[in-house]
Amino acid sequence: MIILPDDVTYLLNILNRNGHQAFVVGGCVRDMLLGREPYDWDIATSASPPEIKKCFPHSFDTGIAHGTVTVVYGKRNYEVTTYRTDGVYSDGRRPDSVTFTGSLTEDLARRDFTMNAIAYHPAAGIVDPFLGKIDLQNKLIRCVGRPILRFSEDALRMLRAVRFSGQLGFTIERDTRRAIQKNAAGLRRVSVERVRDELTKLMLSPFSEKIKYISELGLIEYFPVDYPPTKQELEHAAQTLKNCSKKIILVYAVLFYNREPEFVLRSMRALRFDNNSVRDTSRLIKIAKSPIMNDDYNLRKFLSANQDLFNEVFELRRLFGRDEGDKPRRCTAIIANGDCLHVKDLCVNGKDLLNIGLNGKEIGDVLARMLDIVLRDPTLNTKDKLLRSVLKCSL
Ligand code: ATP
Ligand code: MG
């Protein structure tokens, strides 16, 4: 059962009133048929890009060469794309040219999988020339047309197949799977960023155990990045991620858990992650492997350095078999209690110390010492008590 949002129906109506065919297509139809909330709505139309723009003054060119216009309506963006067929793929990544066509079926034929090649219009109903609905019912990911050809056109599709199987819990159909095995080397031509994005979506997906396809189908040998994950790492992650929260640095920490921090940095950089993700993933692994003492002083000290990652640290330790007892709960209690954990939360600041005659480096050292005093005993975080402790030391 497909019920379109009013805004989408409005966009289809406008195109129809101006004499054009228009259908919702791709991921949104697939998701509706699966009873899931679509992430975004894509429209395919017989209208040419200038005709689309004439229908919708609030629009801008996105991939005009590929026939895509973004229409802004009701505070949302909709991609409206002219029916097209793709020309020759000489680089295994994208078509050298595209040709606009008046045929919806031709447009659906260029799409990757049968479940992504279904169109819908409220009056015309479902248009499903490649029997995607049956594959959806059978939970199968199957290429539109000859799989070997489709993967040689665009090698990214192989990873998309694996990623969709993780997101939906589907199996990759046999011929499609075999074609991935045969064409695995084509992955070398895909850009690092696109590989990283697919791998990340897969590791964050509810059926992350489908990562196993990456090693089973031989894709891992052709990962186009320096310092790629190994087969063993992927297979281990496939099991461990089943019980893991879906956070990017955490899933990559699971993947690279057994590596040295320097090597983790290199792998994350090679995947072109932003600096914070690179640093935090490596940090997370390092902290998770260090001992965490059980007494309140050490727990406060641990939080003082690692409060931003403490949930992830305990989760990672649990995933790798450490029993933390009540440490996570006690850390949460320390934070809820508002215990001072950082120099900025001390009741004394640099200016107070200047006023009593300290200067330069001394001030930093004294504040660090005061923090240690307060981490041992939070009740000492008053201006009076802390200043007394300095005076006592300097006597
Ligand atoms: P998601 O939920 O990830 O957005 P989606 O199916 O909407 O899934 P998109 O990448 O948004 O995926 O692409 C929209 C549609 O465009 C797909 O459903 C598919 O029909 C088509 N498509 C996208 N990428 C490719 C590709 N590499 N080759 C062929 N068709 C593709
Ligand atoms: Mg989409």
Short mmCIF file of C-alpha atoms and ligand atoms in Angstrom, two decimals:
data_model
loop_
_atom_site.label_atom_id
_atom_site.label_comp_id
_atom_site.label_asym_id
_atom_site.label_seq_id
_atom_site.Cartn_x
_atom_site.Cartn_y
_atom_site.Cartn_z
CA MET A 1 0.00 0.00 0.00
CA ILE A 2 1.50 3.33 -1.02
CA ILE A 3 0.28 6.62 0.37
CA LEU A 4 2.20 9.60 -0.90
CA PRO A 5 2.76 12.71 1.18
CA ASP A 6 0.57 15.60 -0.02
CA ASP A 7 3.59 17.59 -1.20
CA VAL A 8 4.75 14.74 -3.45
CA THR A 9 1.26 14.31 -4.90
CA TYR A 10 1.22 18.05 -5.59
CA LEU A 11 4.53 17.88 -7.48
CA LEU A 12 3.29 14.96 -9.60
CA ASN A 13 0.05 16.82 -10.33
CA ILE A 14 1.84 19.94 -11.51
CA LEU A 15 3.97 17.91 -13.93
CA ASN A 16 0.88 16.03 -15.16
CA ARG A 17 -1.14 19.22 -15.65
CA ASN A 18 1.62 20.54 -17.82
CA GLY A 19 1.38 17.49 -20.04
CA HIS A 20 4.25 15.42 -18.64
CA GLN A 21 4.39 11.93 -17.21
CA ALA A 22 5.76 11.72 -13.69
CA PHE A 23 6.32 8.88 -11.21
CA VAL A 24 7.96 8.43 -7.85
CA VAL A 25 10.82 5.96 -8.30
CA GLY A 26 13.69 4.15 -6.67
CA GLY A 27 14.40 3.93 -2.96
CA CYS A 28 11.19 5.63 -1.83
CA VAL A 29 8.94 3.14 -3.65
CA ARG A 30 11.03 0.24 -2.34
CA ASP A 31 10.81 1.56 1.21
CA MET A 32 7.04 2.19 1.01
CA LEU A 33 6.45 -1.35 -0.26
CA LEU A 34 8.50 -2.62 2.69
CA GLY A 35 6.45 -0.52 5.10
CA ARG A 36 9.44 1.70 5.92
CA GLU A 37 9.61 5.45 6.10
CA PRO A 38 11.35 6.66 2.90
CA TYR A 39 14.40 8.82 3.46
CA ASP A 40 13.70 11.07 0.49
CA TRP A 41 11.38 11.15 -2.51
CA ASP A 42 12.72 11.01 -6.05
CA ILE A 43 10.59 11.77 -9.08
CA ALA A 44 11.24 10.60 -12.64
CA THR A 45 9.50 12.48 -15.43
CA SER A 46 9.20 12.71 -19.20
CA ALA A 47 9.73 16.49 -18.88
CA SER A 48 13.12 17.82 -19.97
CA PRO A 49 15.19 19.80 -17.43
CA PRO A 50 14.05 23.21 -18.83
CA GLU A 51 10.44 21.98 -18.73
CA ILE A 52 10.86 20.86 -15.11
CA LYS A 53 12.22 24.29 -14.22
CA LYS A 54 9.30 25.97 -15.95
CA CYS A 55 6.87 23.95 -13.80
CA PHE A 56 8.74 24.80 -10.59
CA PRO A 57 10.22 28.28 -10.25
CA HIS A 58 11.78 27.30 -6.89
CA SER A 59 14.29 24.89 -8.30
CA PHE A 60 17.97 24.67 -9.07
CA ASP A 61 20.26 22.60 -11.26
CA THR A 62 21.87 19.69 -9.48
CA GLY A 63 23.17 17.35 -12.10
CA ILE A 64 21.79 19.09 -15.12
CA ALA A 65 23.97 17.01 -17.46
CA HIS A 66 22.32 13.94 -15.95
CA GLY A 67 18.87 15.50 -16.13
CA THR A 68 18.40 16.20 -12.44
CA VAL A 69 16.73 19.34 -11.13
CA THR A 70 16.23 19.90 -7.41
CA VAL A 71 12.80 21.30 -6.63
CA VAL A 72 12.27 23.10 -3.32
CA TYR A 73 8.76 22.72 -1.99
CA GLY A 74 7.35 22.90 1.55
CA LYS A 75 10.87 23.37 2.97
CA ARG A 76 12.05 20.09 1.45
CA ASN A 77 14.15 19.28 -1.59
CA TYR A 78 13.00 16.81 -4.21
CA GLU A 79 15.15 15.46 -7.01
CA VAL A 80 13.20 15.51 -10.25
CA THR A 81 15.04 13.68 -13.02
CA THR A 82 14.24 13.37 -16.70
CA TYR A 83 13.80 9.78 -17.92
CA ARG A 84 17.19 8.80 -19.28
CA THR A 85 19.32 5.99 -20.52
CA ASP A 86 23.01 5.81 -19.74
CA GLY A 87 25.62 5.75 -22.50
CA VAL A 88 28.84 3.75 -22.46
CA TYR A 89 30.72 3.42 -19.16
CA SER A 90 34.35 3.60 -20.22
CA ASP A 91 35.76 4.22 -16.73
CA GLY A 92 33.65 1.73 -14.74
CA ARG A 93 32.31 4.58 -12.62
CA ARG A 94 29.90 6.76 -14.53
CA PRO A 95 28.42 6.94 -18.02
CA ASP A 96 30.32 8.96 -20.63
CA SER A 97 26.99 10.45 -21.66
CA VAL A 98 23.30 10.18 -20.91
CA THR A 99 20.42 10.35 -23.35
CA PHE A 100 16.99 11.60 -22.37
CA THR A 101 14.15 9.33 -23.35
CA GLY A 102 10.36 9.42 -23.27
CA SER A 103 10.17 5.90 -21.86
CA LEU A 104 9.78 5.16 -18.17
CA THR A 105 10.74 1.52 -18.77
CA GLU A 106 14.04 2.57 -20.31
CA ASP A 107 14.70 4.77 -17.31
CA LEU A 108 13.96 1.90 -14.93
CA ALA A 109 16.26 -0.38 -16.93
CA ARG A 110 19.33 1.73 -16.12
CA ARG A 111 18.77 1.32 -12.37
CA ASP A 112 20.86 -1.05 -10.31
CA PHE A 113 18.58 -3.58 -8.64
CA THR A 114 15.05 -4.78 -9.39
CA MET A 115 13.83 -3.52 -5.99
CA ASN A 116 15.13 -0.04 -6.94
CA ALA A 117 13.52 -0.12 -10.39
CA ILE A 118 9.86 0.19 -9.42
CA ALA A 119 7.80 3.30 -10.18
CA TYR A 120 4.48 4.47 -8.77
CA HIS A 121 1.80 7.00 -9.62
CA PRO A 122 -1.50 7.23 -7.74
CA ALA A 123 -3.58 6.86 -10.94
CA ALA A 124 -1.30 4.54 -12.92
CA GLY A 125 -0.39 2.36 -9.93
CA ILE A 126 2.80 0.36 -9.70
CA VAL A 127 5.04 0.03 -12.77
CA ASP A 128 7.37 -2.90 -12.23
CA PRO A 129 8.77 -4.26 -15.50
CA PHE A 130 11.65 -6.12 -13.81
CA LEU A 131 9.51 -7.85 -11.18
CA GLY A 132 11.09 -6.04 -8.27
CA LYS A 133 8.05 -6.64 -6.08
CA ILE A 134 8.56 -10.39 -6.21
CA ASP A 135 12.22 -9.94 -5.27
CA LEU A 136 11.18 -7.70 -2.39
CA GLN A 137 8.81 -10.39 -1.19
CA ASN A 138 11.58 -12.98 -1.42
CA LYS A 139 14.11 -10.60 0.14
CA LEU A 140 16.44 -10.83 -2.82
CA ILE A 141 18.83 -8.30 -4.29
CA ARG A 142 19.00 -8.92 -8.01
CA CYS A 143 20.52 -6.82 -10.78
CA VAL A 144 18.32 -5.34 -13.46
CA GLY A 145 19.54 -7.05 -16.66
CA ARG A 146 22.80 -9.02 -16.91
CA PRO A 147 24.66 -8.69 -13.63
CA ILE A 148 28.15 -9.02 -15.11
CA LEU A 149 27.45 -6.15 -17.49
CA ARG A 150 25.89 -3.98 -14.80
CA PHE A 151 28.88 -4.38 -12.49
CA SER A 152 31.36 -3.73 -15.26
CA GLU A 153 29.50 -0.48 -16.03
CA ASP A 154 29.65 0.70 -12.44
CA ALA A 155 31.69 -1.23 -9.88
CA LEU A 156 30.21 0.68 -6.95
CA ARG A 157 27.01 -1.32 -7.46
CA MET A 158 28.76 -4.38 -6.01
CA LEU A 159 29.22 -2.63 -2.68
CA ARG A 160 25.73 -1.15 -2.89
CA ALA A 161 24.39 -4.71 -3.15
CA VAL A 162 26.20 -5.70 0.03
CA ARG A 163 25.17 -2.51 1.81
CA PHE A 164 21.48 -2.97 0.92
CA SER A 165 21.66 -6.56 2.14
CA GLY A 166 22.89 -5.18 5.49
CA GLN A 167 20.23 -2.48 5.67
CA LEU A 168 17.34 -4.71 4.66
CA GLY A 169 18.49 -8.16 5.80
CA PHE A 170 18.23 -9.42 2.20
CA THR A 171 20.20 -12.10 0.39
CA ILE A 172 22.11 -11.34 -2.79
CA GLU A 173 20.60 -13.49 -5.53
CA ARG A 174 22.87 -16.24 -6.92
CA ASP A 175 23.67 -14.86 -10.40
CA THR A 176 24.20 -11.39 -8.97
CA ARG A 177 26.52 -12.87 -6.34
CA ARG A 178 28.49 -14.81 -8.93
CA ALA A 179 28.89 -11.70 -11.05
CA ILE A 180 30.32 -9.85 -8.04
CA GLN A 181 32.83 -12.67 -7.56
CA LYS A 182 33.87 -12.43 -11.20
CA ASN A 183 34.06 -8.67 -11.31
CA ALA A 184 35.48 -8.01 -7.82
CA ALA A 185 38.69 -6.51 -9.25
CA GLY A 186 36.57 -3.70 -10.70
CA LEU A 187 36.28 -2.29 -7.19
CA ARG A 188 39.77 -0.84 -7.68
CA ARG A 189 38.26 1.86 -9.89
CA VAL A 190 35.83 3.16 -7.28
CA SER A 191 36.78 6.26 -5.31
CA VAL A 192 37.89 5.90 -1.70
CA GLU A 193 35.10 8.15 -0.42
CA ARG A 194 32.36 6.09 -2.04
CA VAL A 195 33.83 2.84 -0.74
CA ARG A 196 34.12 4.35 2.73
CA ASP A 197 30.52 5.59 2.67
CA GLU A 198 29.16 2.19 1.64
CA LEU A 199 31.32 0.37 4.22
CA THR A 200 30.18 2.80 6.93
CA LYS A 201 26.48 2.39 6.05
CA LEU A 202 26.98 -1.37 6.08
CA MET A 203 28.65 -1.42 9.49
CA LEU A 204 25.93 0.83 10.90
CA SER A 205 23.16 -1.30 9.41
CA PRO A 206 20.90 -3.62 11.41
CA PHE A 207 22.18 -6.71 9.57
CA SER A 208 25.86 -5.82 9.73
CA GLU A 209 26.70 -9.54 9.69
CA LYS A 210 26.25 -9.24 5.90
CA ILE A 211 29.74 -7.76 5.90
CA LYS A 212 30.71 -11.38 5.40
CA TYR A 213 29.85 -10.92 1.69
CA ILE A 214 32.80 -8.56 1.33
CA SER A 215 35.26 -11.29 2.14
CA GLU A 216 33.21 -14.20 0.77
CA LEU A 217 32.82 -12.59 -2.64
CA GLY A 218 36.45 -11.53 -2.84
CA LEU A 219 35.82 -7.77 -2.73
CA ILE A 220 38.20 -7.33 0.18
CA GLU A 221 41.22 -8.10 -2.01
CA TYR A 222 40.47 -5.09 -4.17
CA PHE A 223 39.64 -2.40 -1.64
CA PRO A 224 41.01 0.73 -3.30
CA VAL A 225 42.57 2.12 -0.10
CA ASP A 226 45.95 1.92 1.59
CA TYR A 227 45.96 -0.04 4.88
CA PRO A 228 42.56 -1.73 4.23
CA PRO A 229 40.87 -3.91 6.83
CA THR A 230 41.93 -7.55 6.60
CA LYS A 231 39.65 -10.48 5.89
CA GLN A 232 39.94 -11.61 9.51
CA GLU A 233 39.08 -8.16 10.80
CA LEU A 234 35.98 -7.98 8.62
CA GLU A 235 34.83 -11.44 9.61
CA HIS A 236 35.33 -10.73 13.28
CA ALA A 237 33.56 -7.36 12.96
CA ALA A 238 30.64 -9.06 11.20
CA GLN A 239 29.98 -11.01 14.40
CA THR A 240 30.82 -8.33 16.96
CA LEU A 241 28.85 -5.50 15.37
CA LYS A 242 25.59 -7.38 15.89
CA ASN A 243 25.62 -6.22 19.52
CA CYS A 244 27.15 -2.81 18.99
CA SER A 245 25.60 0.68 19.11
CA LYS A 246 25.51 2.31 15.72
CA LYS A 247 28.10 5.05 16.04
CA ILE A 248 30.76 5.62 13.42
CA ILE A 249 33.85 5.76 15.64
CA LEU A 250 32.66 2.78 17.64
CA VAL A 251 32.10 0.51 14.64
CA TYR A 252 35.51 1.42 13.21
CA ALA A 253 37.09 0.84 16.63
CA VAL A 254 35.57 -2.65 16.56
CA LEU A 255 36.97 -3.20 13.08
CA PHE A 256 40.50 -2.07 13.92
CA TYR A 257 40.57 -3.12 17.59
CA ASN A 258 43.63 -5.33 17.38
CA ARG A 259 45.87 -2.78 15.72
CA GLU A 260 48.45 -0.42 17.12
CA PRO A 261 47.19 3.19 17.54
CA GLU A 262 49.55 4.45 14.82
CA PHE A 263 48.20 1.94 12.34
CA VAL A 264 44.61 2.83 13.19
CA LEU A 265 45.43 6.46 12.43
CA ARG A 266 46.86 5.45 9.07
CA SER A 267 43.88 3.30 8.10
CA MET A 268 41.34 5.92 9.11
CA ARG A 269 43.28 8.60 7.22
CA ALA A 270 43.52 6.37 4.17
CA LEU A 271 39.71 6.12 4.26
CA ARG A 272 39.72 9.96 4.17
CA PHE A 273 37.81 10.41 7.41
CA ASP A 274 37.80 13.87 8.99
CA ASN A 275 40.51 14.60 11.57
CA ASN A 276 38.23 14.21 14.60
CA SER A 277 37.01 10.76 13.56
CA VAL A 278 40.58 9.65 12.80
CA ARG A 279 41.85 10.84 16.19
CA ASP A 280 38.89 9.63 18.26
CA THR A 281 38.81 6.13 16.78
CA SER A 282 42.47 5.62 17.57
CA ARG A 283 42.04 7.19 21.02
CA LEU A 284 39.03 5.03 21.77
CA ILE A 285 40.93 1.82 21.07
CA LYS A 286 43.89 2.97 23.10
CA ILE A 287 41.82 3.94 26.14
CA ALA A 288 39.74 0.77 25.95
CA LYS A 289 42.88 -1.32 26.18
CA SER A 290 44.29 0.54 29.20
CA PRO A 291 43.40 -0.52 32.75
CA ILE A 292 40.62 1.40 34.49
CA MET A 293 40.88 1.17 38.29
CA ASN A 294 37.80 0.65 40.36
CA ASP A 295 38.10 3.33 43.08
CA ASP A 296 36.31 6.68 42.85
CA TYR A 297 39.49 8.72 42.52
CA ASN A 298 40.65 6.72 39.50
CA LEU A 299 37.22 6.72 37.93
CA ARG A 300 37.12 10.52 38.25
CA LYS A 301 40.63 10.70 36.81
CA PHE A 302 39.54 8.49 33.92
CA LEU A 303 36.51 10.72 33.28
CA SER A 304 38.61 13.84 33.56
CA ALA A 305 40.62 12.72 30.53
CA ASN A 306 37.97 10.78 28.63
CA GLN A 307 34.50 11.99 29.50
CA ASP A 308 33.64 12.55 25.83
CA LEU A 309 34.20 8.87 25.03
CA PHE A 310 33.44 7.07 28.24
CA ASN A 311 30.26 5.30 27.06
CA GLU A 312 32.03 4.09 23.92
CA VAL A 313 35.05 2.93 25.94
CA PHE A 314 32.93 0.75 28.21
CA GLU A 315 30.92 -0.56 25.29
CA LEU A 316 34.08 -1.49 23.39
CA ARG A 317 35.50 -3.23 26.46
CA ARG A 318 32.27 -5.17 26.90
CA LEU A 319 32.26 -6.19 23.22
CA PHE A 320 35.76 -7.55 23.66
CA GLY A 321 34.81 -9.61 26.68
CA ARG A 322 35.69 -7.48 29.70
CA ASP A 323 33.32 -7.47 32.62
CA GLU A 324 33.21 -3.91 33.94
CA GLY A 325 30.97 -4.57 36.95
CA ASP A 326 29.40 -1.35 38.13
CA LYS A 327 32.05 1.00 36.71
CA PRO A 328 29.84 2.42 33.91
CA ARG A 329 27.03 3.08 36.38
CA ARG A 330 29.40 4.75 38.82
CA CYS A 331 30.85 6.96 36.09
CA THR A 332 27.35 8.04 35.14
CA ALA A 333 26.66 8.80 38.81
CA ILE A 334 29.86 10.88 39.10
CA ILE A 335 28.81 12.96 36.11
CA ALA A 336 25.21 13.29 37.34
CA ASN A 337 26.56 14.36 40.71
CA GLY A 338 28.34 17.27 39.05
CA ASP A 339 31.76 16.38 40.52
CA CYS A 340 34.47 18.70 39.27
CA LEU A 341 36.38 16.85 36.55
CA HIS A 342 38.14 19.65 34.69
CA VAL A 343 40.33 22.63 35.54
CA LYS A 344 37.65 24.95 34.21
CA ASP A 345 35.23 23.66 36.87
CA LEU A 346 37.55 24.38 39.79
CA CYS A 347 36.42 27.09 42.20
CA VAL A 348 39.77 28.77 41.65
CA ASN A 349 40.99 30.17 38.34
CA GLY A 350 44.21 31.56 36.93
CA LYS A 351 43.27 35.09 37.90
CA ASP A 352 42.88 34.12 41.57
CA LEU A 353 46.37 32.67 41.48
CA LEU A 354 47.79 35.79 39.80
CA ASN A 355 46.25 37.79 42.60
CA ILE A 356 48.15 35.84 45.22
CA GLY A 357 51.41 36.41 43.38
CA LEU A 358 51.86 33.32 41.19
CA ASN A 359 52.82 33.65 37.57
CA GLY A 360 53.37 31.91 34.25
CA LYS A 361 54.06 28.21 34.37
CA GLU A 362 53.45 28.05 38.12
CA ILE A 363 49.77 28.77 37.57
CA GLY A 364 49.27 25.80 35.22
CA ASP A 365 51.10 23.48 37.60
CA VAL A 366 49.12 24.64 40.62
CA LEU A 367 45.77 24.32 38.83
CA ALA A 368 46.70 20.77 37.77
CA ARG A 369 47.60 19.96 41.37
CA MET A 370 44.33 21.45 42.60
CA LEU A 371 42.39 19.35 40.11
CA ASP A 372 44.10 16.24 41.43
CA ILE A 373 43.17 17.22 45.00
CA VAL A 374 39.54 17.68 43.98
CA LEU A 375 39.46 14.42 42.01
CA ARG A 376 40.52 12.67 45.22
CA ASP A 377 37.99 14.53 47.33
CA PRO A 378 35.29 16.61 45.56
CA THR A 379 34.33 18.31 48.85
CA LEU A 380 37.60 20.27 48.66
CA ASN A 381 36.43 22.24 45.63
CA THR A 382 35.91 25.55 47.40
CA LYS A 383 37.99 28.67 46.83
CA ASP A 384 38.99 28.86 50.44
CA LYS A 385 40.14 25.26 50.79
CA LEU A 386 42.00 25.23 47.49
CA LEU A 387 43.87 28.49 48.14
CA ARG A 388 44.79 27.23 51.58
CA SER A 389 46.23 24.08 50.02
CA VAL A 390 48.53 26.20 47.79
CA LEU A 391 49.65 28.40 50.64
CA LYS A 392 50.35 25.32 52.75
CA CYS A 393 52.54 23.85 50.00
CA SER A 394 54.51 27.00 49.44
CA LEU A 395 55.26 27.53 53.16
P1 ATP B 1 19.05 5.11 0.02
O1 ATP B 1 18.05 4.66 1.03
O2 ATP B 1 20.43 4.73 0.36
O3 ATP B 1 18.93 6.56 -0.38
P2 ATP B 1 18.26 4.63 -2.68
O4 ATP B 1 17.79 3.38 -3.40
O5 ATP B 1 17.32 5.78 -2.64
O6 ATP B 1 18.70 4.19 -1.25
P3 ATP B 1 20.11 6.40 -3.94
O7 ATP B 1 21.59 6.32 -3.98
O8 ATP B 1 19.44 7.55 -3.26
O9 ATP B 1 19.62 5.02 -3.36
O10 ATP B 1 19.63 6.33 -5.46
C1 ATP B 1 18.28 6.51 -5.86
C2 ATP B 1 17.96 5.54 -6.98
O11 ATP B 1 18.84 5.76 -8.10
C3 ATP B 1 18.17 4.06 -6.64
O12 ATP B 1 17.03 3.53 -5.99
C4 ATP B 1 18.42 3.45 -7.99
O13 ATP B 1 17.21 3.29 -8.68
C5 ATP B 1 19.23 4.52 -8.69
N1 ATP B 1 20.69 4.37 -8.51
C6 ATP B 1 21.46 4.94 -7.55
N2 ATP B 1 22.74 4.61 -7.69
C7 ATP B 1 22.81 3.82 -8.76
C8 ATP B 1 23.87 3.15 -9.44
N3 ATP B 1 25.11 3.23 -9.00
N4 ATP B 1 23.56 2.44 -10.53
C9 ATP B 1 22.28 2.34 -10.98
N5 ATP B 1 21.25 2.93 -10.39
C10 ATP B 1 21.49 3.66 -9.30
MG MG B 2 17.86 7.76 -1.82
#
